[in-house]
Short mmCIF file of C-alpha atoms and ligand atoms in Angstrom, two decimals:
data_model
loop_
_atom_site.label_atom_id
_atom_site.label_comp_id
_atom_site.label_asym_id
_atom_site.label_seq_id
_atom_site.Cartn_x
_atom_site.Cartn_y
_atom_site.Cartn_z
CA UNK K 11 4.33 -28.40 -4.13
CA UNK K 12 2.92 -25.35 -6.64
CA UNK K 13 4.77 -23.94 -9.07
CA UNK K 14 4.37 -19.75 -9.32
CA UNK K 15 5.87 -19.25 -12.90
CA UNK K 16 6.46 -15.64 -14.59
CA UNK K 17 3.76 -14.04 -17.33
CA UNK K 18 5.19 -12.76 -20.15
CA UNK K 19 3.50 -12.18 -23.41
CA UNK K 20 -0.10 -13.77 -22.42
CA UNK K 21 1.40 -16.85 -21.35
CA UNK K 22 3.29 -18.70 -18.40
CA UNK K 23 7.00 -19.53 -18.95
CA UNK K 24 8.65 -22.02 -17.39
CA UNK K 25 12.15 -21.23 -15.26
CA UNK K 26 15.41 -21.76 -16.25
CA UNK K 27 16.89 -24.48 -14.24
CA UNK K 28 18.31 -22.80 -10.82
CA UNK K 29 16.35 -19.54 -11.18
CA UNK K 30 13.71 -20.15 -8.76
CA UNK K 31 12.82 -20.13 -5.04
CA UNK K 32 11.05 -21.61 -2.23
CA UNK K 33 7.80 -19.63 -0.82
CA UNK K 34 6.88 -19.83 2.91
CA UNK K 35 3.89 -19.49 4.63
CA UNK K 36 4.49 -17.18 7.13
CA UNK K 37 2.15 -18.66 9.69
CA UNK K 38 3.47 -21.99 9.96
CA UNK K 39 7.52 -21.58 8.61
CA UNK K 40 6.15 -24.52 5.84
CA UNK K 41 7.43 -23.95 2.33
CA UNK K 42 4.41 -24.13 -0.10
CA UNK K 43 5.68 -23.34 -3.79
CA UNK K 44 8.49 -22.86 -6.40
CA UNK K 45 8.38 -19.37 -7.41
CA UNK K 46 10.28 -18.37 -10.81
CA UNK K 47 12.63 -15.84 -10.54
CA UNK K 48 13.27 -13.69 -13.41
CA UNK K 49 16.60 -11.99 -14.67
CA UNK K 50 17.67 -9.42 -16.77
CA UNK K 51 16.66 -11.69 -20.02
CA UNK K 52 13.35 -12.30 -18.62
CA UNK K 53 12.56 -8.61 -17.60
CA UNK K 54 13.53 -7.49 -21.30
CA UNK K 55 11.46 -10.43 -23.02
CA UNK K 56 8.55 -8.82 -20.93
CA UNK K 57 9.26 -5.45 -21.09
CA UNK K 58 9.26 -6.05 -25.07
CA UNK K 59 5.73 -7.76 -24.60
CA UNK K 60 4.38 -4.52 -23.06
CA UNK K 61 5.91 -2.56 -25.66
CA UNK K 62 4.67 -5.11 -28.60
CA UNK K 63 0.32 -4.88 -27.17
CA UNK K 64 1.27 -0.85 -26.05
CA UNK K 65 0.02 0.96 -29.46
CA UNK K 66 -2.80 -1.39 -29.82
CA UNK K 67 -4.16 -0.96 -26.25
CA UNK K 68 -3.39 2.62 -25.78
CA UNK K 69 -5.62 3.27 -28.83
CA UNK K 70 -8.50 0.59 -27.65
CA UNK K 71 -11.61 3.02 -27.16
CA UNK K 72 -12.18 4.21 -23.60
CA UNK K 73 -15.42 1.93 -23.81
CA UNK K 74 -14.03 -0.87 -24.41
CA UNK K 75 -10.96 -0.46 -21.86
CA UNK K 76 -13.57 0.71 -19.47
CA UNK K 77 -15.47 -2.89 -20.06
CA UNK K 78 -12.23 -5.01 -19.71
CA UNK K 79 -11.59 -3.69 -16.40
CA UNK K 80 -15.22 -4.30 -15.34
CA UNK K 81 -14.73 -7.79 -16.47
CA UNK K 82 -12.02 -8.46 -14.78
CA UNK K 83 -13.58 -7.13 -11.11
CA UNK K 84 -16.37 -10.25 -12.28
CA UNK K 85 -13.14 -12.25 -12.96
CA UNK K 86 -11.89 -11.27 -9.50
CA UNK K 87 -15.71 -11.91 -7.44
CA UNK K 88 -16.08 -15.27 -9.52
CA UNK K 89 -12.77 -16.51 -8.37
CA UNK K 90 -12.96 -14.70 -4.99
CA UNK K 91 -11.85 -17.56 -3.06
CA UNK K 92 -9.21 -18.56 -4.79
CA UNK K 93 -7.67 -15.11 -4.52
CA UNK K 94 -8.59 -15.29 -0.43
CA UNK K 95 -6.64 -18.65 -0.11
CA UNK K 96 -3.85 -17.31 -1.89
CA UNK K 97 -3.37 -14.55 -0.03
CA UNK K 98 -3.28 -15.70 3.02
CA UNK K 99 -1.08 -18.39 2.30
CA UNK K 100 1.30 -15.80 1.09
CA UNK K 101 0.97 -13.24 4.12
CA UNK K 102 -0.45 -15.18 6.83
CA UNK K 103 -2.91 -12.85 6.81
CA UNK K 104 -6.30 -13.88 8.79
CA UNK K 105 -9.20 -15.16 6.00
CA UNK K 106 -11.88 -12.82 7.56
CA UNK K 107 -9.36 -9.62 6.80
CA UNK K 108 -8.22 -11.01 3.36
CA UNK K 109 -11.60 -11.07 2.35
CA UNK K 110 -13.08 -8.05 4.02
CA UNK K 111 -10.10 -6.14 2.84
CA UNK K 112 -7.79 -7.13 0.50
CA UNK K 113 -9.95 -9.41 -2.43
CA UNK K 114 -12.74 -7.33 -2.36
CA UNK K 115 -10.35 -4.02 -2.86
CA UNK K 116 -8.79 -5.43 -5.65
CA UNK K 117 -12.03 -5.75 -7.79
CA UNK K 118 -13.31 -2.61 -6.70
CA UNK K 119 -10.44 -1.20 -7.33
CA UNK K 120 -10.98 -1.92 -11.13
CA UNK K 121 -14.65 -1.11 -11.29
CA UNK K 122 -13.45 2.47 -9.72
CA UNK K 123 -11.15 3.11 -12.32
CA UNK K 124 -13.38 1.87 -15.16
CA UNK K 125 -15.99 4.59 -13.49
CA UNK K 126 -13.27 7.31 -13.24
CA UNK K 127 -11.64 6.82 -17.18
CA UNK K 128 -15.28 6.87 -18.23
CA UNK K 129 -15.85 10.21 -17.04
CA UNK K 130 -12.40 11.90 -17.39
CA UNK K 131 -12.72 15.28 -19.00
CA UNK K 132 -10.25 18.38 -19.93
CA UNK K 133 -9.87 21.47 -19.35
CA UNK K 134 -9.94 23.69 -22.50
CA UNK K 135 -9.49 27.88 -22.60
CA UNK K 136 -10.45 30.03 -25.04
CA UNK K 137 -7.47 32.75 -25.49
CA UNK K 138 -7.98 36.33 -26.24
CA UNK K 139 -6.02 37.59 -28.95
CA UNK K 140 -5.05 41.58 -29.89
CA UNK K 141 -7.59 42.30 -32.59
CA UNK K 142 -10.59 40.32 -31.62
CA UNK K 143 -9.28 36.95 -32.86
CA UNK K 144 -9.20 34.20 -30.36
CA UNK K 145 -7.69 30.72 -29.92
CA UNK K 146 -8.67 27.30 -28.53
CA UNK K 147 -6.59 25.63 -25.76
CA UNK K 148 -7.19 22.29 -25.00
CA UNK K 149 -5.31 19.09 -23.91
CA UNK K 150 -5.58 15.55 -24.83
CA UNK K 151 -4.01 12.80 -22.76
CA UNK K 152 -2.03 9.95 -23.97
CA UNK K 153 -1.12 7.16 -22.15
CA UNK K 154 2.40 7.12 -20.77
CA UNK K 155 3.11 3.68 -22.69
CA UNK K 156 5.02 0.99 -20.91
CA UNK K 157 5.18 1.24 -16.91
CA UNK K 158 6.77 -0.32 -14.22
CA UNK K 159 4.91 -1.46 -11.14
CA UNK K 160 6.74 -2.65 -8.08
CA UNK K 161 4.61 -3.47 -4.94
CA UNK K 162 5.45 -4.78 -1.82
CA UNK K 163 4.17 -7.66 0.21
CA UNK K 164 1.44 -6.31 3.20
CA UNK K 165 -1.76 -5.91 1.09
CA UNK K 166 -0.27 -7.80 -2.24
CA UNK K 167 -3.59 -7.60 -4.57
CA UNK K 168 -4.35 -4.54 -3.34
CA UNK K 169 -1.90 -2.13 -3.48
CA UNK K 170 -1.35 -4.35 -6.71
CA UNK K 171 -4.40 -3.30 -8.59
CA UNK K 172 -4.80 -0.17 -7.02
CA UNK K 173 -2.07 0.64 -9.69
CA UNK K 174 -2.53 -2.02 -12.80
CA UNK K 175 -6.12 -0.84 -13.10
CA UNK K 176 -5.03 2.89 -13.18
CA UNK K 177 -2.44 2.40 -15.68
CA UNK K 178 -4.88 0.01 -17.65
CA UNK K 179 -7.39 2.16 -17.63
CA UNK K 180 -5.14 4.85 -19.29
CA UNK K 181 -3.94 3.12 -21.61
CA UNK K 182 -0.94 2.18 -20.84
CA UNK K 183 0.83 -1.63 -20.56
CA UNK K 184 2.25 -2.69 -17.58
CA UNK K 185 5.19 -5.21 -16.19
CA UNK K 186 4.96 -5.99 -12.77
CA UNK K 187 7.25 -6.80 -9.60
CA UNK K 188 5.22 -8.08 -6.92
CA UNK K 189 7.36 -8.59 -3.51
CA UNK K 190 9.25 -11.72 -3.36
CA UNK K 191 7.40 -12.64 -0.20
CA UNK K 192 4.02 -12.61 -2.15
CA UNK K 193 3.90 -13.54 -6.19
CA UNK K 194 0.66 -16.32 -5.99
CA UNK K 195 -2.63 -13.15 -6.39
CA UNK K 196 0.06 -11.11 -9.12
CA UNK K 197 0.35 -14.54 -10.79
CA UNK K 198 -3.65 -15.68 -10.45
CA UNK K 199 -4.42 -12.33 -11.78
CA UNK K 200 -2.76 -13.11 -14.95
CA UNK K 201 -5.57 -15.52 -15.29
CA UNK K 202 -8.56 -13.78 -14.65
CA UNK K 203 -6.94 -10.51 -16.87
CA UNK K 204 -6.65 -12.47 -19.82
CA UNK K 205 -10.36 -14.53 -19.07
CA UNK K 206 -11.37 -10.84 -19.70
CA UNK K 207 -9.92 -9.71 -22.84
CA UNK K 208 -7.19 -7.83 -21.95
CA UNK K 209 -4.89 -8.45 -24.77
CA UNK K 210 -1.95 -10.83 -24.87
CA UNK K 211 1.17 -8.38 -23.85
CA UNK K 212 -1.22 -5.97 -21.64
CA UNK K 213 -0.07 -7.19 -18.32
CA UNK K 214 3.09 -9.08 -17.73
CA UNK K 215 4.44 -10.20 -13.85
CA UNK K 216 8.26 -10.59 -13.21
CA UNK K 217 8.58 -12.56 -9.86
CA UNK K 218 12.19 -11.83 -7.75
CA UNK K 219 14.10 -9.96 -5.70
CA UNK K 220 15.17 -6.40 -5.80
CA UNK K 221 17.49 -7.39 -8.36
CA UNK K 222 14.48 -8.46 -10.39
CA UNK K 223 13.28 -4.83 -9.70
CA UNK K 224 16.13 -3.04 -10.31
CA UNK K 225 16.27 -4.39 -13.74
CA UNK K 226 12.97 -3.48 -14.62
CA UNK K 227 12.82 0.15 -12.55
CA UNK K 228 16.35 0.69 -14.68
CA UNK K 229 15.49 -0.34 -18.38
CA UNK K 230 15.51 1.34 -21.13
CA UNK K 231 12.11 0.67 -22.74
CA UNK K 232 10.30 2.01 -19.46
CA UNK K 233 8.02 5.25 -19.48
CA UNK K 234 7.12 5.21 -15.75
CA UNK K 235 7.41 3.65 -12.18
CA UNK K 236 5.15 3.14 -9.97
CA UNK K 237 6.53 1.96 -6.91
CA UNK K 238 5.32 1.23 -3.48
CA UNK K 239 7.63 0.53 -0.88
CA UNK K 240 9.77 1.69 2.09
CA UNK K 241 11.32 4.83 1.89
CA UNK K 242 15.23 2.93 1.67
CA UNK K 243 14.23 1.12 -1.59
CA UNK K 244 12.38 4.09 -2.97
CA UNK K 245 15.39 6.17 -3.27
CA UNK K 246 16.94 3.41 -5.06
CA UNK K 247 14.45 3.54 -7.69
CA UNK K 248 14.57 6.96 -7.69
CA UNK K 249 18.45 6.65 -8.31
CA UNK K 250 18.15 3.89 -10.79
CA UNK K 251 14.95 5.94 -12.80
CA UNK K 252 16.99 9.51 -12.96
CA UNK K 253 19.70 8.86 -15.95
CA UNK K 254 16.43 8.49 -18.23
CA UNK K 255 14.66 11.04 -16.27
CA UNK K 256 11.16 8.86 -16.40
CA UNK K 257 8.04 10.40 -14.35
CA UNK K 258 7.68 8.37 -11.02
CA UNK K 259 4.92 7.89 -8.33
CA UNK K 260 6.35 6.74 -4.84
CA UNK K 261 4.15 5.85 -2.00
CA UNK K 262 6.57 5.05 0.70
CA UNK K 263 6.69 4.34 4.56
CA UNK K 264 5.21 6.17 7.21
CA UNK K 265 5.16 6.84 11.14
CA UNK K 266 1.74 7.84 11.82
CA UNK K 267 0.33 9.72 14.59
CA UNK K 268 -3.02 9.43 15.96
CA UNK K 269 -4.27 12.79 18.20
CA UNK K 270 -6.53 11.90 20.78
CA UNK K 271 -8.86 15.00 22.53
CA UNK K 272 -9.98 13.85 26.04
CA UNK K 273 -13.77 15.31 24.49
CA UNK K 274 -13.99 12.04 22.74
CA UNK K 275 -16.00 8.76 23.26
CA UNK K 276 -13.58 6.68 24.73
CA UNK K 277 -15.10 3.34 23.27
CA UNK K 278 -15.49 4.74 19.93
CA UNK K 279 -11.74 6.10 19.79
CA UNK K 280 -10.21 2.41 21.78
CA UNK K 281 -12.08 0.85 18.88
CA UNK K 282 -11.03 2.87 16.17
CA UNK K 283 -7.15 3.43 17.51
CA UNK K 284 -6.63 -0.57 18.47
CA UNK K 285 -7.70 -1.14 14.30
CA UNK K 286 -5.52 1.34 13.34
CA UNK K 287 -2.75 0.01 15.38
CA UNK K 288 -2.71 -4.07 14.92
CA UNK K 289 -4.67 -4.58 11.93
CA UNK K 290 -3.03 -6.56 9.30
CA UNK K 291 -0.18 -7.51 12.67
CA UNK K 292 1.02 -3.42 12.11
CA UNK K 293 1.75 -4.01 8.53
CA UNK K 294 0.09 -1.32 6.43
CA UNK K 295 1.38 1.78 5.52
CA UNK K 296 -1.43 4.07 7.03
CA UNK K 297 -0.76 1.85 10.36
CA UNK K 298 -0.23 4.11 13.71
CA UNK K 299 2.93 3.83 15.57
CA UNK K 300 2.38 7.22 17.64
CA UNK K 301 -0.30 7.83 19.85
CA UNK K 302 -0.97 11.53 21.26
CA UNK K 303 -3.31 11.47 24.13
CA UNK K 304 -5.01 14.46 26.31
CA UNK K 305 -3.38 14.19 29.74
CA UNK K 306 -6.64 13.52 31.52
CA UNK K 307 -7.62 10.50 29.85
CA UNK K 308 -4.16 9.05 28.56
CA UNK K 309 -4.56 6.16 31.69
CA UNK K 310 -8.14 5.38 30.57
CA UNK K 311 -7.06 5.11 26.98
CA UNK K 312 -4.11 3.43 28.18
CA UNK K 313 -6.01 0.77 29.55
CA UNK K 314 -8.70 0.82 26.87
CA UNK K 315 -5.88 -0.12 24.04
CA UNK K 316 -4.01 -2.92 26.96
CA UNK K 317 -7.76 -4.51 26.85
CA UNK K 318 -8.12 -4.71 23.12
CA UNK K 319 -4.46 -5.74 22.63
CA UNK K 320 -5.18 -8.87 24.92
CA UNK K 321 -8.17 -9.38 23.78
CA UNK K 322 -6.47 -10.25 20.17
CA UNK K 323 -6.60 -13.68 19.03
CA UNK K 324 -3.22 -14.85 17.41
CA UNK K 325 -3.85 -18.08 15.73
CA UNK K 326 -3.94 -20.42 12.20
CA UNK K 327 -4.77 -17.67 9.69
CA UNK K 328 -7.90 -20.18 8.17
CA UNK K 329 -9.71 -19.78 11.63
CA UNK K 330 -12.73 -17.84 11.13
CA UNK K 331 -12.21 -16.18 14.89
CA UNK K 332 -7.89 -15.32 14.28
CA UNK K 333 -7.93 -11.75 14.54
CA UNK K 334 -3.97 -11.34 14.38
CA UNK K 335 -1.92 -13.02 11.82
CA UNK K 336 2.38 -13.33 11.92
CA UNK K 337 4.90 -10.65 10.27
CA UNK K 338 5.67 -11.59 6.97
CA UNK K 339 9.47 -12.94 7.49
CA UNK K 340 11.73 -14.35 10.26
CA UNK K 341 13.55 -11.38 8.62
CA UNK K 342 11.25 -8.93 9.42
CA UNK K 343 10.63 -10.19 13.04
CA UNK K 344 14.22 -9.67 13.44
CA UNK K 345 13.69 -6.09 12.57
CA UNK K 346 10.60 -5.40 14.52
CA UNK K 347 12.57 -7.57 17.78
CA UNK K 348 15.36 -5.45 17.37
CA UNK K 349 13.05 -2.28 17.94
CA UNK K 350 11.35 -4.21 21.10
CA UNK K 351 14.71 -4.47 22.20
CA UNK K 352 15.76 -0.55 21.77
CA UNK K 353 11.66 0.94 23.23
CA UNK K 354 13.40 -0.78 26.56
CA UNK K 355 16.88 0.52 25.93
CA UNK K 356 15.45 3.97 25.91
CA UNK K 357 13.22 3.38 28.73
CA UNK K 358 9.84 2.43 27.60
CA UNK K 359 7.40 0.84 29.89
CA UNK K 360 6.02 -1.90 28.48
CA UNK K 361 2.21 -2.12 28.89
CA UNK K 362 1.42 -5.15 27.22
CA UNK K 363 2.94 -7.58 24.96
CA UNK K 364 6.65 -7.19 24.19
CA UNK K 365 8.05 -10.41 23.16
CA UNK K 366 7.23 -13.77 20.98
CA UNK K 367 3.95 -15.86 21.68
CA UNK K 368 4.25 -19.58 21.87
CA UNK K 369 1.55 -20.45 19.96
CA UNK K 370 2.11 -24.13 20.00
CA UNK K 371 3.91 -26.91 17.55
CA UNK K 372 1.93 -26.29 14.57
CA UNK K 373 2.88 -22.50 14.16
CA UNK K 374 5.88 -22.34 16.26
CA UNK K 375 7.86 -22.39 12.83
CA UNK K 376 6.21 -18.92 11.99
CA UNK K 377 7.07 -15.33 12.62
CA UNK K 378 4.74 -14.19 15.45
CA UNK K 379 5.31 -11.22 17.75
CA UNK K 380 3.08 -10.08 20.38
CA UNK K 381 1.28 -6.71 20.01
CA UNK K 382 2.79 -4.21 22.09
CA UNK K 383 1.89 -0.92 23.82
CA UNK K 384 4.43 1.09 25.40
CA UNK K 385 4.59 4.53 27.74
CA UNK K 386 7.54 6.79 28.78
CA UNK K 387 9.17 7.44 25.46
CA UNK K 388 9.12 10.54 23.32
CA UNK K 389 9.62 11.82 20.26
CA UNK K 390 13.14 12.03 20.81
CA UNK K 391 13.50 8.39 20.64
CA UNK K 392 13.94 6.42 17.37
CA UNK K 393 11.63 3.86 18.64
CA UNK K 394 9.14 7.31 17.56
CA UNK K 395 10.97 8.45 14.46
CA UNK K 396 11.95 4.85 12.48
CA UNK K 397 9.34 3.49 10.89
CA UNK K 398 8.86 -0.13 12.48
CA UNK K 399 5.90 -1.95 10.37
CA UNK K 400 4.36 -4.36 12.80
CA UNK K 401 1.73 -4.13 15.81
CA UNK K 402 3.43 -1.36 18.05
CA UNK K 403 2.14 1.67 19.35
CA UNK K 404 3.58 3.77 21.97
CA UNK K 405 1.17 6.33 24.10
CA UNK K 406 2.50 9.85 24.54
CA UNK K 407 0.42 12.63 26.43
CA UNK K 408 -0.05 16.08 25.64
CA UNK K 409 -1.73 18.85 27.37
CA UNK K 410 -3.17 21.45 24.42
CA UNK K 411 -4.10 21.37 20.68
CA UNK K 412 -1.01 23.01 19.47
CA UNK K 413 1.18 21.10 21.13
CA UNK K 414 -0.23 18.20 20.05
CA UNK K 415 0.30 19.58 16.17
CA UNK K 416 3.69 20.02 16.76
CA UNK K 417 4.00 16.33 18.12
CA UNK K 418 2.70 14.99 15.52
CA UNK K 419 4.10 16.75 12.55
CA UNK K 420 7.56 16.41 14.29
CA UNK K 421 8.59 14.00 11.88
CA UNK K 422 10.62 13.01 8.54
CA UNK K 423 7.59 11.07 7.65
CA UNK K 424 3.67 12.52 6.59
CA UNK K 425 1.98 9.52 4.95
CA UNK K 426 -1.31 9.64 7.32
CA UNK K 427 -2.76 10.79 10.92
CA UNK K 428 -6.40 10.52 12.61
CA UNK K 429 -7.37 12.42 15.01
CA UNK K 430 -10.24 11.86 17.40
CA UNK K 431 -12.64 14.15 18.82
CA UNK K 432 -16.20 15.51 19.25
CA UNK K 433 -15.62 19.27 18.79
CA UNK K 434 -16.59 19.36 15.32
CA UNK K 435 -14.54 22.54 14.37
CA UNK K 436 -11.30 21.04 16.11
CA UNK K 437 -11.39 18.02 13.86
CA UNK K 438 -11.39 19.78 10.77
CA UNK K 439 -8.36 22.35 12.08
CA UNK K 440 -6.45 19.75 13.36
CA UNK K 441 -6.62 17.34 10.45
CA UNK K 442 -6.29 20.35 8.00
CA UNK K 443 -2.78 21.12 10.28
CA UNK K 444 -1.33 17.52 9.65
CA UNK K 445 1.54 17.83 7.55
CA UNK K 446 0.49 14.37 5.65
CA UNK K 447 -1.06 12.89 2.41
CA UNK K 448 -4.31 11.49 4.30
CA UNK K 449 -5.73 12.89 7.53
CA UNK K 450 -8.59 11.09 9.16
CA UNK K 451 -10.92 12.44 11.94
CA UNK K 452 -12.52 9.84 14.21
CA UNK K 453 -12.05 7.01 11.63
CA UNK K 454 -9.33 5.23 10.13
CA UNK K 455 -8.28 3.44 6.69
CA UNK K 456 -11.79 4.60 5.71
CA UNK K 457 -11.22 5.47 1.68
CA UNK K 458 -13.42 6.71 -1.06
CA UNK K 459 -11.26 5.56 -4.25
CA UNK K 460 -11.83 8.55 -6.06
CA UNK K 461 -9.95 10.73 -3.01
CA UNK K 462 -6.30 11.40 -3.55
CA UNK K 463 -4.08 9.11 -1.92
CA UNK K 464 -0.12 9.48 -1.19
CA UNK K 465 2.15 10.91 1.16
CA UNK K 466 4.35 13.97 1.58
CA UNK K 467 8.44 14.56 3.19
CA UNK K 468 9.64 10.74 2.90
CA UNK K 469 6.28 9.49 2.94
CA UNK K 470 6.01 9.41 -0.80
CA UNK K 471 6.08 11.51 -4.53
CA UNK K 472 2.92 12.27 -6.15
CA UNK K 473 -0.88 11.40 -5.69
CA UNK K 474 -3.15 8.41 -7.07
CA UNK K 475 -7.09 7.50 -6.63
CA UNK K 476 -9.29 9.03 -8.81
CA UNK K 477 -8.22 12.01 -11.36
CA UNK K 478 -4.58 11.90 -9.47
CA UNK K 479 -4.11 9.00 -11.22
CA UNK K 480 -5.44 10.07 -14.56
CA UNK K 481 -2.51 12.45 -14.09
CA UNK K 482 0.36 10.17 -13.22
CA UNK K 483 -0.62 7.36 -15.49
CA UNK K 484 -1.06 9.78 -18.46
CA UNK K 485 1.19 12.60 -20.92
CA UNK K 486 -0.82 15.70 -21.61
CA UNK K 487 -0.67 16.98 -24.92
CA UNK K 488 -1.95 20.86 -25.55
CA UNK K 489 -3.08 21.70 -28.56
CA UNK K 490 -3.71 25.54 -29.17
CA UNK K 491 -5.49 26.39 -32.56
CA UNK K 492 -5.97 29.58 -34.02
CA UNK K 493 -9.58 30.16 -34.49
P1 NAD Y 14 10.75 -2.98 -0.35
O1 NAD Y 14 10.99 -1.35 -0.40
O2 NAD Y 14 11.89 -3.92 0.33
O3 NAD Y 14 10.12 -3.60 -1.16
C1 NAD Y 14 9.23 -3.23 -1.88
C2 NAD Y 14 9.34 -3.88 -3.51
O4 NAD Y 14 10.34 -3.30 -4.24
C3 NAD Y 14 9.61 -5.56 -3.34
O5 NAD Y 14 9.05 -6.26 -4.89
C4 NAD Y 14 10.83 -5.20 -4.01
O6 NAD Y 14 11.50 -6.60 -4.23
C5 NAD Y 14 10.67 -4.49 -4.39
N1 NAD Y 14 12.91 -3.62 -4.40
C6 NAD Y 14 13.67 -4.24 -3.44
N2 NAD Y 14 14.87 -3.61 -3.64
C7 NAD Y 14 14.81 -3.11 -5.09
C8 NAD Y 14 15.38 -2.31 -5.80
N3 NAD Y 14 16.64 -1.88 -5.69
N4 NAD Y 14 14.86 -1.71 -6.92
C9 NAD Y 14 13.78 -2.33 -7.29
N5 NAD Y 14 12.72 -2.58 -6.86
C10 NAD Y 14 13.30 -2.91 -5.40
O7 NAD Y 14 9.21 -2.52 0.71
P2 NAD Y 14 8.65 -3.98 1.66
O8 NAD Y 14 9.46 -4.46 3.00
O9 NAD Y 14 8.31 -4.89 0.60
O10 NAD Y 14 7.12 -3.22 2.49
C11 NAD Y 14 6.85 -2.43 3.48
C12 NAD Y 14 7.27 -1.29 3.31
O11 NAD Y 14 6.05 -0.50 2.14
C13 NAD Y 14 6.92 0.02 4.44
O12 NAD Y 14 7.77 0.57 4.58
C14 NAD Y 14 5.46 0.16 4.40
O13 NAD Y 14 5.33 1.62 4.60
C15 NAD Y 14 5.45 0.34 2.75
N6 NAD Y 14 4.43 0.36 1.58
C16 NAD Y 14 4.02 1.49 1.69
C17 NAD Y 14 2.75 2.35 1.22
C18 NAD Y 14 2.14 3.26 0.56
O14 NAD Y 14 1.07 3.39 0.35
N7 NAD Y 14 2.84 4.43 0.91
C19 NAD Y 14 1.85 1.14 1.06
C20 NAD Y 14 1.79 0.00 1.53
C21 NAD Y 14 3.57 -0.37 1.99
#
């Protein structure tokens, strides 16, 4: 049985008796590790260690910080297979996906922020004063200090490194709280960062459930909180942070739409849409759960997506040919199944899926679910208004561009959208009309890490990515010099 320990001040610490929990493989239901649960005292030690390291790391020249980040990227690449195996065991995601998406993106995050921080400048103004004199205004960026990083389980290493690399690049130290479902890669990263020359205390890991996250977010030694997770938890974190008025960056849930026009290349659109619906068993905040299709091609798109759903290969995540893993937990499967039942109560016609697959004795203890597509629902149904976070989507017909925009924007969320069309002008026009943080045309989840990422409405507050991240993770001080 592997022990996954908390990392504080540059060393792993052993759990107190009774302060640990089991980690289960979601594909098999088997327990394979014991995880150290950090209580408020351990969180306190982690924040103190981060505070002690903050001044030194914050004053480290940008060139040296960038070099540490680049060595961290090298370190992830050197231990690539270990990271992949850890991510697959924690999440049950297919090994091919962990390789191509999660772990590849982790090293890319470190390289990107090494580049961004090295190139970042600041604006300055020459101010004309009465009498012909001038003043020079310029700003300097200072790190926030100690940043709490709280992340979910869907893309554990990808999302963790997205925040940690930017925070460290800006000279902050961090205390990270990975999801209780995915503790492994954050722990491996501690070793890689230490080997890369990051000073002890600059990266600390506290494992645990919501209580550990709440102790961290509400700690008086925290200077900012970056949180990715559900909207419900985000509101709780906001309340926890509010009394101390600390900056927050929130990347929350979504109920993302795709809009498919009848001029589209059918095969290309079906390929792109099936990725958008089923990648990571629908457990990516950016996944599409609402597909609006122009009426003349509705039946063709539906038939194409059903064919793709049926071709997905659910199975052992370590098999190279597996395309689709389980959901993260039995608890999450119960939630997704409750929506499968709700959709039928709301009058959905099930085109494919709708239940739990039988995959044989080895996998029967896992939290598997069938990829599912529905028609017959409308925007007033709860199935179309609430985030389900599984391999499911509803297909809804529309007639005009205006109607499609209204339908797509009729949601409390505002994370992402995709538009599928061969009409160049329409693509730009409709993408811009989407009330979301990210709008794709004829693609999905294609990211340039220098561009802003985040959501509107209940999908979040603020943007990270490129210079947007520099803005969140630093405080500018304006300096005005009379010349
Ligand atoms: P979650 O909100 O349940 O948990 C997220 C993290 O918060 C976990 O580490 C958890 O332990 C911690 N937590 C729980 N209660 C807390 C509290 N009271 N105070 C502080 N921390 C607390 O989310 P999840 O189920 O792990 O992840 C799925 C959700 O994340 C989905 O809603 C998905 O859309 C969202 N998500 C958003 C993005 C984005 O970029 N917008 C990316 C990935 C996932």
